[in-house]
Amino acid sequence: MAKMWAGRTSGVTDGAADDFNSSIRFDCRLYREDIVGSMAHAAMLAAQGILSQQDANALIDGLQGILDDLDSGALSFDWTAEDIHMFVEQVLTERLGEVGKKLHTARSRNDQVALDMRLHLRHASDAIAEQLRGLIAAIVAVAEENKSAVMPGYTHLQRAQPILFSHHILAYAMMFLRDLDRLADCRRRIDVSPIGACALAGTTYDTDRQMEAKLLGFSAVARNSIDAVSDRDFCVELLSALSLVMMHLSRLSEELILWTSWEFRFVTLSDAFTTGSSIMPQKKNSDMAELARGKTGRVYGDLMALLTMLKGLPLAYDKDMQEDKEAVFDALDTVTMCLNVFTPMLQSMRVNAEAMYHAAQSGFINATDLADYLVRKGLPFRSAYKIAGELVGECIRSGCVLETLPLETYRRHCERIDEDVFAAIDLLTCVRTRISEGGTSPESVENQIAYVKEQIK
Ligand code: ARG
């Protein structure tokens, strides 16, 4: 069949070229946005007297019929169509005859596709924000249910200082809150209407871009028609925000993978979110976390594909830009899938406070507290630090811990040390006394919980 645009050429194209050119396989996902956008367009054309009200009504009814039929499955996509825009117009014309051919007045696929993407991403980013709020709520619940569990905090993956597990897990809530903020910021720039820019230069018809934007719920209208059809910054920004979501998920994943190992046993995942081995009968693997960690690369790849596709593209529309969709959709799907398993996985996760406490008891993670104790006894920090280090050395040589090192040994290193040292280096004391703002003390953790809850209300 000859193409809709036959005229300048015969419109008879090679089959391989058709397949190569066609985007309906993936842009069919935009059918609702495409149809809703066309309805607003028809309404605007009538309001401006460019089309008769009767024609516009016929178009709007016809479009509604196509939408209903696609929703119900009564109408299926024609996979040989060039793209979703051509498909909808083609069905409309088949159903309505001549009047269907009037829809594309004062419009181009260039502003149409930009509109469809913005409508789609406005909704998709809201949906991901909602999922993120759910994830953050699950993290806060884990923190609240395990408020007092003490674990070793790590630097360089070496035991460093005692912390509350709730404090540690809330660090992730802070990351995901920033992700929410980034999504909201990005949404402001998605929420700008490109429609009415037409192919690139605007139009000779007396259109009302403000009206069309308003009908579609946009907060603003793109100010330069060339930019309106060329801009995909909003896609890049969204994928950048999603890349950070994945980066955060991958860090949490890595910790869950470590924590579920026999070496740590800090947490136990519900059977519902683990897998077994085909050969080793004893295995319980944290596949969901591993997959989320692995899929992070995929979303970064989508971002890189987009940035590279746009690099050096001359204004205005170029067909290269059709490549935006698969990258954006893949990133959205990936993040959505990950969040879909992560939230219930955290909700059903068990925290093993004893294993954490046990780990906190070795590794001399109260050595800083010993130094701080000596500072309170009047030593300069650097001298206190040195003595504490020597005492750790004594422990290692004699196979004990700071809590069991005899007082005489302490006093041999520093006479100012008294019996009260043992209370000072008790793990619970170490945690309770880290009262600085944002620190690991229970009051600080309470404040953090209240803050996060307030943010996701
Ligand atoms: N399928 C195209 C895309 O996704 C729609 C815009 C086509 N515009 C054009 N001038 N060929 O980018």
Short mmCIF file of C-alpha atoms in Angstrom, two decimals, residues 235-240 243 296-311 323-324 327-328 330-331:
data_model
loop_
_atom_site.label_atom_id
_atom_site.label_comp_id
_atom_site.label_asym_id
_atom_site.label_seq_id
_atom_site.Cartn_x
_atom_site.Cartn_y
_atom_site.Cartn_z
CA CYS A 235 13.49 12.66 28.82
CA VAL A 236 17.17 12.94 29.73
CA GLU A 237 16.33 14.53 33.06
CA LEU A 238 13.82 11.86 33.89
CA LEU A 239 16.26 9.08 33.02
CA SER A 240 18.93 10.79 35.05
CA SER A 243 19.36 6.35 37.20
CA THR A 296 20.90 -0.55 37.34
CA GLY A 297 23.33 -0.83 34.44
CA ARG A 298 20.47 -1.13 32.07
CA VAL A 299 18.89 2.15 33.18
CA TYR A 300 22.28 3.90 33.01
CA GLY A 301 22.52 2.46 29.48
CA ASP A 302 19.14 3.95 28.59
CA LEU A 303 20.34 7.34 29.83
CA MET A 304 23.57 7.05 27.83
CA ALA A 305 21.65 5.99 24.71
CA LEU A 306 19.50 9.08 24.98
CA LEU A 307 22.36 11.50 25.63
CA THR A 308 24.34 10.04 22.75
CA MET A 309 21.37 10.06 20.39
CA LEU A 310 20.81 13.76 21.07
CA LYS A 311 24.44 14.81 20.92
CA GLU A 323 14.97 6.34 19.37
CA ASP A 324 14.05 8.18 22.58
CA ALA A 327 15.14 3.94 26.10
CA VAL A 328 12.61 5.91 28.11
CA ASP A 330 12.70 0.53 29.21
CA ALA A 331 13.94 2.73 32.05
#
